[in-house]
């Protein structure tokens, strides 16, 4: 196994998109940031040097960080921010994971531009469980704002309204040629006729689930979130923020230029969103890129993408995921948790510039009616490790305090979340089930839920209210997909299981960033087990102080 050393200089860089140049926070001047390529078993040493004017942290999304929460990165959860002018070195090892993951900033809205791919190849000599592709490409889907995303966030936090929607979606940082001033820089993926290539698709968008498709070409899904899947073929994928999907594509069409495109999958009714399409070009090498000499390049054809509200297609796609083999799923459950996830509104007693949400309210989000509040003077992990009192409590409710029809016509007067920093304690090795239930308090919505430090089995999913007696017997405990991010269907529920074998404080949250900042998050405190191998490692000496 190798150790890979990198310096990540976080800095403001002029970046031109949509006809205008913006001062953009980047890593090493690159947008998207550098692609990390490692093998399973390798170690990474990444020195983050903050030369920007914002506090920042970096997160290695999906890396399990066994016994090593200090390298996980969510701000005020496992570390204090790296302040302007400061540095922090993330040190971690990939342990029995392979596939596509990614990294991103995990403080405020900096991940809008601070992100990149993390590619984990199998150990030396170990093949993929599918024929070796001829080429591989990371395909990072993102969002671009004409304004500084940090200002968009600040305004939303101040007014209590939804943030401004983005001005473009992007593929590898480029909006593509359907947007103004973008055609020259459109991302091009070269392919030889007859070749099979692997696309490592990552949804790095802040706020948007996306449909993705390539004109005239079928996609064979072979992995997601750094776990292999039983291969299945589709012409369109749906991918939630945080998720990765590896697909094989065979260039078996007439040599030419074909668009690959991504567009919103939007489930919240009446919510504003960007309805535009980002494109890149799949370019057969044998097809002349500029057409014949002196002739304009042929215009590629667009794939047909589902309508923005096509929940049926999105659901049918997600339902096809299986592990390619039997996986270890807890059959018995020690901790049976039921979490409501959803949007809420805080009533404002009088009109105020801070209450510009629907009908003069402010948006909020919660899990079990607790809207997660981050500490400011410490990280939860440091507070726990050093036995600091008063930073958090461990009374996170295992199910919501009010029982009713979550997806029915309910009065939101019943649903006023409390703001608190509550953790849920898990004994080392306990077998955990969480059913996450979307609510319709404001509107139903697909919430991509991400758990740090773990990969979980997605054992069940459905619409309406979860009914344990009816739904539990139907769980897939044989070959469920293993993931780190899964959408709670709009007006539905999803059930996951995992063994709490990674001690530390681990954040779980909605990967739609406005929902995260409004409080759709909670943290688990997984206690140490017995002996060194079940105990959190000591913190690194350069761990930032608040
Ligand atoms: Cu990809 Cu908590 O994040």
Coordinates of C-alpha atoms and ligand atoms in Angstrom, one line a residue, residues 59-62 72 74 102-106 111 241-242 450-452 484-485 507-511 513 516, ligand 1:
X59 CA -14.9 16.1 4.2
X60 CA -14.0 12.8 2.5
X61 CA -17.5 11.8 1.6
X62 CA -18.1 8.1 2.1
X72 CA -13.9 13.3 8.8
X74 CA -17.9 18.3 9.3
X102 CA -15.6 12.4 -3.5
X103 CA -14.5 15.1 -1.2
X104 CA -16.0 18.5 -0.5
X105 CA -15.9 21.5 1.9
X106 CA -18.1 20.9 4.9
X111 CA -18.8 23.1 -1.1
X241 CA -26.6 15.1 -3.9
X242 CA -23.9 13.1 -2.2
X450 CA -26.2 10.8 4.4
X451 CA -24.6 9.1 7.3
X452 CA -20.9 9.8 8.1
X484 CA -23.8 6.2 2.3
X485 CA -26.6 8.4 1.0
X507 CA -23.2 13.3 11.6
X508 CA -26.3 12.2 9.7
X509 CA -28.0 14.8 7.5
X510 CA -30.0 15.7 4.5
X511 CA -27.5 16.4 1.6
X513 CA -27.5 22.1 1.8
X516 CA -28.7 21.0 6.4
Ligands
LIG1 CU1 -21.1 14.9 1.7 CU2 -21.9 15.6 5.6 O1 -21.5 15.3 3.6

